[in-house]
Amino acid sequence: MKRFRWFKVEWPSSIRTLAKRIAKRPFNEESGHGFFVDRVRDDFLEARYVEKIEYTDIVTDPFGNELKFDRVEFRHTIFRASSFSPGLELIDPPRSVQALMNRLSEAVDFEVAITPVSLDVLKWATLFQESGSVSAEIDSLQIGALEIEKGIVAKVLVKGHRDVRAACDVLTHDRKFSIEKVQLRLANPYRKTTVVLSGTGAAVFSSDTLAEELLSPLRIALTGAMQLASQS
């Protein structure tokens, strides 16, 4: 499984300048956090943010005695900053990314606002299908806040062996609702791969091995869906 999440940010400087600023905040034992810059190009950079987490595990033995074990964990967050929208991509992010956001803001002297993505996930999926990069069908939809009657709503998962959008239209006809997640099942040469997209700008691939020819059109479709969302 491979997970991605995107955030909106407009960097106040060029990517190469951003890379230099990040490189001035390297990871070391004294600070317990910092960056490693792996790759820099004119329009994007790839880097890692590392946090050293120290904690104590307490275990009680059969006699009621507490045993304490000091633990050390290094939390890695891989990210990609780019000069084009949405601007920040996280790869397999941890549950909380606030520390990374704070450090990136510090690196650019707090001259940016890093905000979550919000878009029409069905439009994102459709634009990805229309890219022609791979054949895919929407075989699952998660519907939220589906109004059954006034004051009563439901969360519904619609699944099938073919495109489920027509069935979704029948179910939601004349009702208030929101589509939260969409699953696309890819055809050859990615036949066993699925990708789940969400309206918060996240994507989860069922396979760990992900070809760049898939990720690139997904990014382009995301940008297009964000532009449509800003116009509505």
mmCIF file of C-alpha atoms in Angstrom:
data_model
loop_
_atom_site.group_PDB
_atom_site.id
_atom_site.type_symbol
_atom_site.label_atom_id
_atom_site.label_comp_id
_atom_site.label_asym_id
_atom_site.label_seq_id
_atom_site.Cartn_x
_atom_site.Cartn_y
_atom_site.Cartn_z
ATOM 1 C CA MET A 1 0.000 0.000 0.000
ATOM 2 C CA LYS A 2 1.225 3.483 -0.887
ATOM 3 C CA ARG A 3 -0.361 6.650 0.504
ATOM 4 C CA PHE A 4 -0.175 10.239 -0.706
ATOM 5 C CA ARG A 5 -1.639 13.482 0.582
ATOM 6 C CA TRP A 6 -1.485 16.950 -0.920
ATOM 7 C CA PHE A 7 -1.633 20.420 0.654
ATOM 8 C CA LYS A 8 -2.081 23.852 -0.888
ATOM 9 C CA VAL A 9 0.907 26.174 -0.592
ATOM 10 C CA GLU A 10 2.526 28.860 -2.730
ATOM 11 C CA TRP A 11 6.213 29.028 -1.902
ATOM 12 C CA PRO A 12 7.540 32.611 -1.602
ATOM 13 C CA SER A 13 10.814 31.783 -3.371
ATOM 14 C CA SER A 14 12.179 29.506 -6.067
ATOM 15 C CA ILE A 15 12.429 25.788 -5.338
ATOM 16 C CA ARG A 16 16.229 25.920 -5.323
ATOM 17 C CA THR A 17 16.144 28.727 -2.752
ATOM 18 C CA LEU A 18 13.672 26.711 -0.697
ATOM 19 C CA ALA A 19 16.041 23.731 -0.851
ATOM 20 C CA LYS A 20 18.899 25.866 0.494
ATOM 21 C CA ARG A 21 16.739 27.107 3.361
ATOM 22 C CA ILE A 22 15.668 23.588 4.256
ATOM 23 C CA ALA A 23 19.260 22.341 4.055
ATOM 24 C CA LYS A 24 20.213 24.874 6.752
ATOM 25 C CA ARG A 25 17.977 22.947 9.164
ATOM 26 C CA PRO A 26 19.464 19.435 8.981
ATOM 27 C CA PHE A 27 18.597 16.635 11.353
ATOM 28 C CA ASN A 28 21.016 16.239 14.267
ATOM 29 C CA GLU A 29 21.019 14.625 17.703
ATOM 30 C CA GLU A 30 21.007 17.950 19.516
ATOM 31 C CA SER A 31 17.788 19.298 18.010
ATOM 32 C CA GLY A 32 16.112 15.908 17.583
ATOM 33 C CA HIS A 33 14.501 16.972 14.321
ATOM 34 C CA GLY A 34 15.450 18.307 10.892
ATOM 35 C CA PHE A 35 15.642 17.711 7.161
ATOM 36 C CA PHE A 36 17.523 15.632 4.601
ATOM 37 C CA VAL A 37 17.336 16.995 1.037
ATOM 38 C CA ASP A 38 17.489 14.122 -1.466
ATOM 39 C CA ARG A 39 16.847 15.698 -4.868
ATOM 40 C CA VAL A 40 16.508 19.229 -6.230
ATOM 41 C CA ARG A 41 15.288 20.433 -9.626
ATOM 42 C CA ASP A 42 14.127 23.831 -10.869
ATOM 43 C CA ASP A 43 10.436 23.027 -10.325
ATOM 44 C CA PHE A 44 10.479 20.541 -7.427
ATOM 45 C CA LEU A 45 12.501 19.086 -4.587
ATOM 46 C CA GLU A 46 12.285 15.794 -2.730
ATOM 47 C CA ALA A 47 13.243 15.653 0.917
ATOM 48 C CA ARG A 48 12.642 13.950 4.277
ATOM 49 C CA TYR A 49 11.741 15.374 7.648
ATOM 50 C CA VAL A 50 12.942 13.306 10.620
ATOM 51 C CA GLU A 51 11.815 13.519 14.242
ATOM 52 C CA LYS A 52 13.438 11.703 17.141
ATOM 53 C CA ILE A 53 10.718 10.500 19.524
ATOM 54 C CA GLU A 54 11.702 9.246 23.003
ATOM 55 C CA TYR A 55 9.222 7.518 25.305
ATOM 56 C CA THR A 56 9.006 4.917 28.072
ATOM 57 C CA ASP A 57 7.128 1.626 27.850
ATOM 58 C CA ILE A 58 5.774 0.340 31.173
ATOM 59 C CA VAL A 59 5.068 -3.396 31.477
ATOM 60 C CA THR A 60 3.643 -5.124 34.549
ATOM 61 C CA ASP A 61 5.021 -8.619 35.263
ATOM 62 C CA PRO A 62 2.949 -11.483 36.801
ATOM 63 C CA PHE A 63 3.972 -10.352 40.320
ATOM 64 C CA GLY A 64 2.671 -6.825 39.872
ATOM 65 C CA ASN A 65 6.081 -5.229 39.408
ATOM 66 C CA GLU A 66 6.405 -2.455 36.834
ATOM 67 C CA LEU A 67 9.219 -2.768 34.320
ATOM 68 C CA LYS A 68 10.240 0.342 32.412
ATOM 69 C CA PHE A 69 11.896 0.322 28.997
ATOM 70 C CA ASP A 70 13.179 3.479 27.333
ATOM 71 C CA ARG A 71 12.374 3.569 23.626
ATOM 72 C CA VAL A 72 13.606 5.704 20.757
ATOM 73 C CA GLU A 73 11.718 6.087 17.486
ATOM 74 C CA PHE A 74 12.707 8.008 14.371
ATOM 75 C CA ARG A 75 9.671 9.242 12.479
ATOM 76 C CA HIS A 76 10.312 9.922 8.774
ATOM 77 C CA THR A 77 8.059 12.029 6.566
ATOM 78 C CA ILE A 78 8.938 12.014 2.859
ATOM 79 C CA PHE A 79 7.687 15.023 0.933
ATOM 80 C CA ARG A 80 7.840 16.735 -2.436
ATOM 81 C CA ALA A 81 7.633 20.533 -2.705
ATOM 82 C CA SER A 82 6.863 21.945 -6.142
ATOM 83 C CA SER A 83 6.430 25.304 -7.828
ATOM 84 C CA PHE A 84 3.070 24.252 -9.316
ATOM 85 C CA SER A 85 -0.264 23.640 -7.583
ATOM 86 C CA PRO A 86 -1.001 22.274 -5.076
ATOM 87 C CA GLY A 87 2.614 22.749 -3.942
ATOM 88 C CA LEU A 88 3.214 20.081 -1.279
ATOM 89 C CA GLU A 89 2.955 16.299 -1.549
ATOM 90 C CA LEU A 90 3.470 13.906 1.365
ATOM 91 C CA ILE A 91 4.336 10.250 0.796
ATOM 92 C CA ASP A 92 3.169 7.735 3.426
ATOM 93 C CA PRO A 93 2.638 10.516 5.973
ATOM 94 C CA PRO A 94 2.300 9.789 9.718
ATOM 95 C CA ARG A 95 -0.983 10.446 11.516
ATOM 96 C CA SER A 96 0.117 13.927 12.588
ATOM 97 C CA VAL A 97 2.077 16.159 10.204
ATOM 98 C CA GLN A 98 1.885 19.363 12.236
ATOM 99 C CA ALA A 99 5.576 19.278 13.186
ATOM 100 C CA LEU A 100 6.578 19.133 9.515
ATOM 101 C CA MET A 101 4.230 22.010 8.650
ATOM 102 C CA ASN A 102 5.695 24.128 11.445
ATOM 103 C CA ARG A 103 9.284 23.480 10.343
ATOM 104 C CA LEU A 104 8.519 24.249 6.692
ATOM 105 C CA SER A 105 6.877 27.516 7.750
ATOM 106 C CA GLU A 106 9.937 28.376 9.830
ATOM 107 C CA ALA A 107 12.209 27.654 6.869
ATOM 108 C CA VAL A 108 10.481 30.367 4.806
ATOM 109 C CA ASP A 109 10.148 32.830 7.732
ATOM 110 C CA PHE A 110 6.420 32.112 8.096
ATOM 111 C CA GLU A 111 5.657 33.686 4.714
ATOM 112 C CA VAL A 112 3.342 30.870 3.598
ATOM 113 C CA ALA A 113 0.007 29.362 4.525
ATOM 114 C CA ILE A 114 -0.120 25.569 4.216
ATOM 115 C CA THR A 115 -3.766 24.496 4.014
ATOM 116 C CA PRO A 116 -5.608 21.202 3.414
ATOM 117 C CA VAL A 117 -7.017 20.459 -0.035
ATOM 118 C CA SER A 118 -10.792 20.384 -0.486
ATOM 119 C CA LEU A 119 -12.299 19.355 -3.826
ATOM 120 C CA ASP A 120 -14.915 17.349 -5.696
ATOM 121 C CA VAL A 121 -13.393 13.881 -5.492
ATOM 122 C CA LEU A 122 -15.618 12.527 -8.263
ATOM 123 C CA LYS A 123 -14.354 15.244 -10.612
ATOM 124 C CA TRP A 124 -10.769 14.346 -9.651
ATOM 125 C CA ALA A 125 -11.424 10.685 -10.488
ATOM 126 C CA THR A 126 -13.106 11.592 -13.783
ATOM 127 C CA LEU A 127 -10.223 13.848 -14.867
ATOM 128 C CA PHE A 128 -7.792 11.032 -14.064
ATOM 129 C CA GLN A 129 -9.853 8.640 -16.209
ATOM 130 C CA GLU A 130 -9.922 11.156 -19.053
ATOM 131 C CA SER A 131 -6.145 11.589 -18.984
ATOM 132 C CA GLY A 132 -5.768 8.431 -21.049
ATOM 133 C CA SER A 133 -2.829 7.252 -18.952
ATOM 134 C CA VAL A 134 -4.601 4.039 -17.972
ATOM 135 C CA SER A 135 -8.059 2.533 -18.276
ATOM 136 C CA ALA A 136 -9.933 2.583 -14.957
ATOM 137 C CA GLU A 137 -13.493 2.230 -13.736
ATOM 138 C CA ILE A 138 -15.118 3.602 -10.583
ATOM 139 C CA ASP A 139 -16.274 0.455 -8.803
ATOM 140 C CA SER A 140 -16.854 1.946 -5.348
ATOM 141 C CA LEU A 141 -18.196 5.211 -3.898
ATOM 142 C CA GLN A 142 -18.506 6.294 -0.283
ATOM 143 C CA ILE A 143 -21.433 8.672 0.185
ATOM 144 C CA GLY A 144 -21.674 10.785 3.313
ATOM 145 C CA ALA A 145 -24.471 12.891 4.800
ATOM 146 C CA LEU A 146 -27.075 11.241 2.582
ATOM 147 C CA GLU A 147 -30.374 12.758 3.722
ATOM 148 C CA ILE A 148 -32.938 9.970 4.301
ATOM 149 C CA GLU A 149 -35.465 12.427 5.656
ATOM 150 C CA LYS A 150 -35.264 15.724 7.468
ATOM 151 C CA GLY A 151 -32.852 15.417 10.381
ATOM 152 C CA ILE A 152 -31.741 11.892 9.458
ATOM 153 C CA VAL A 153 -28.649 11.177 7.371
ATOM 154 C CA ALA A 154 -26.697 8.051 6.423
ATOM 155 C CA LYS A 155 -23.233 7.026 5.264
ATOM 156 C CA VAL A 156 -23.434 4.575 2.365
ATOM 157 C CA LEU A 157 -20.840 2.485 0.520
ATOM 158 C CA VAL A 158 -21.835 1.660 -3.053
ATOM 159 C CA LYS A 159 -19.832 -1.214 -4.607
ATOM 160 C CA GLY A 160 -20.089 -3.203 -7.799
ATOM 161 C CA HIS A 161 -18.318 -5.160 -10.533
ATOM 162 C CA ARG A 162 -18.777 -2.285 -12.970
ATOM 163 C CA ASP A 163 -19.035 1.513 -12.898
ATOM 164 C CA VAL A 164 -21.309 2.447 -9.977
ATOM 165 C CA ARG A 165 -22.016 6.087 -10.829
ATOM 166 C CA ALA A 166 -25.409 5.407 -12.457
ATOM 167 C CA ALA A 167 -26.523 3.427 -9.409
ATOM 168 C CA CYS A 168 -25.280 6.252 -7.197
ATOM 169 C CA ASP A 169 -27.418 8.734 -9.151
ATOM 170 C CA VAL A 170 -30.507 6.567 -8.570
ATOM 171 C CA LEU A 171 -29.787 6.320 -4.850
ATOM 172 C CA THR A 172 -29.107 10.039 -4.330
ATOM 173 C CA HIS A 173 -31.832 11.395 -6.625
ATOM 174 C CA ASP A 174 -33.372 14.560 -5.134
ATOM 175 C CA ARG A 175 -31.472 14.031 -1.868
ATOM 176 C CA LYS A 176 -28.717 16.044 -0.233
ATOM 177 C CA PHE A 177 -25.413 14.174 -0.047
ATOM 178 C CA SER A 178 -21.652 14.410 -0.419
ATOM 179 C CA ILE A 179 -19.231 11.961 -2.024
ATOM 180 C CA GLU A 180 -16.332 11.399 0.359
ATOM 181 C CA LYS A 181 -14.248 8.722 -1.372
ATOM 182 C CA VAL A 182 -13.973 7.081 -4.776
ATOM 183 C CA GLN A 183 -12.218 3.831 -5.680
ATOM 184 C CA LEU A 184 -10.886 3.243 -9.172
ATOM 185 C CA ARG A 185 -9.962 -0.240 -10.338
ATOM 186 C CA LEU A 186 -7.209 -0.061 -12.922
ATOM 187 C CA ALA A 187 -6.939 -2.188 -16.049
ATOM 188 C CA ASN A 188 -3.808 -3.723 -17.608
ATOM 189 C CA PRO A 189 -0.923 -3.389 -16.993
ATOM 190 C CA TYR A 190 -2.067 -2.451 -13.453
ATOM 191 C CA ARG A 191 -4.949 -4.932 -13.311
ATOM 192 C CA LYS A 192 -4.556 -5.836 -9.645
ATOM 193 C CA THR A 193 -4.170 -2.226 -8.521
ATOM 194 C CA THR A 194 -6.838 0.020 -7.034
ATOM 195 C CA VAL A 195 -6.580 3.657 -5.996
ATOM 196 C CA VAL A 196 -8.863 5.300 -3.444
ATOM 197 C CA LEU A 197 -9.222 9.079 -3.737
ATOM 198 C CA SER A 198 -10.731 11.359 -1.109
ATOM 199 C CA GLY A 199 -12.027 14.901 -1.171
ATOM 200 C CA THR A 200 -9.268 15.980 1.221
ATOM 201 C CA GLY A 201 -6.640 15.503 -1.478
ATOM 202 C CA ALA A 202 -5.472 12.027 -0.477
ATOM 203 C CA ALA A 203 -4.783 8.929 -2.561
ATOM 204 C CA VAL A 204 -4.146 5.350 -1.445
ATOM 205 C CA PHE A 205 -2.741 2.817 -3.916
ATOM 206 C CA SER A 206 -3.153 -0.869 -3.124
ATOM 207 C CA SER A 207 0.303 -1.618 -4.537
ATOM 208 C CA ASP A 208 3.643 -0.500 -3.088
ATOM 209 C CA THR A 209 5.166 -0.338 -6.551
ATOM 210 C CA LEU A 210 3.833 2.729 -8.275
ATOM 211 C CA ALA A 211 4.916 3.805 -11.738
ATOM 212 C CA GLU A 212 5.562 7.495 -12.303
ATOM 213 C CA GLU A 213 3.358 7.350 -15.405
ATOM 214 C CA LEU A 214 0.413 6.838 -13.012
ATOM 215 C CA LEU A 215 1.349 9.396 -10.387
ATOM 216 C CA SER A 216 2.033 12.203 -12.843
ATOM 217 C CA PRO A 217 -1.459 12.223 -14.447
ATOM 218 C CA LEU A 218 -3.005 11.872 -10.995
ATOM 219 C CA ARG A 219 -1.238 15.080 -9.938
ATOM 220 C CA ILE A 220 -2.409 16.857 -13.099
ATOM 221 C CA ALA A 221 -5.998 15.712 -12.514
ATOM 222 C CA LEU A 222 -5.772 16.921 -8.916
ATOM 223 C CA THR A 223 -4.688 20.378 -10.068
ATOM 224 C CA GLY A 224 -7.568 20.494 -12.545
ATOM 225 C CA ALA A 225 -10.106 19.476 -9.881
ATOM 226 C CA MET A 226 -8.735 22.123 -7.499
ATOM 227 C CA GLN A 227 -9.093 24.793 -10.175
ATOM 228 C CA LEU A 228 -12.708 23.777 -10.771
ATOM 229 C CA ALA A 229 -13.358 23.880 -7.018
ATOM 230 C CA SER A 230 -11.966 27.409 -6.769
ATOM 231 C CA GLN A 231 -14.234 28.574 -9.603
ATOM 232 C CA SER A 232 -17.433 27.218 -8.051
#
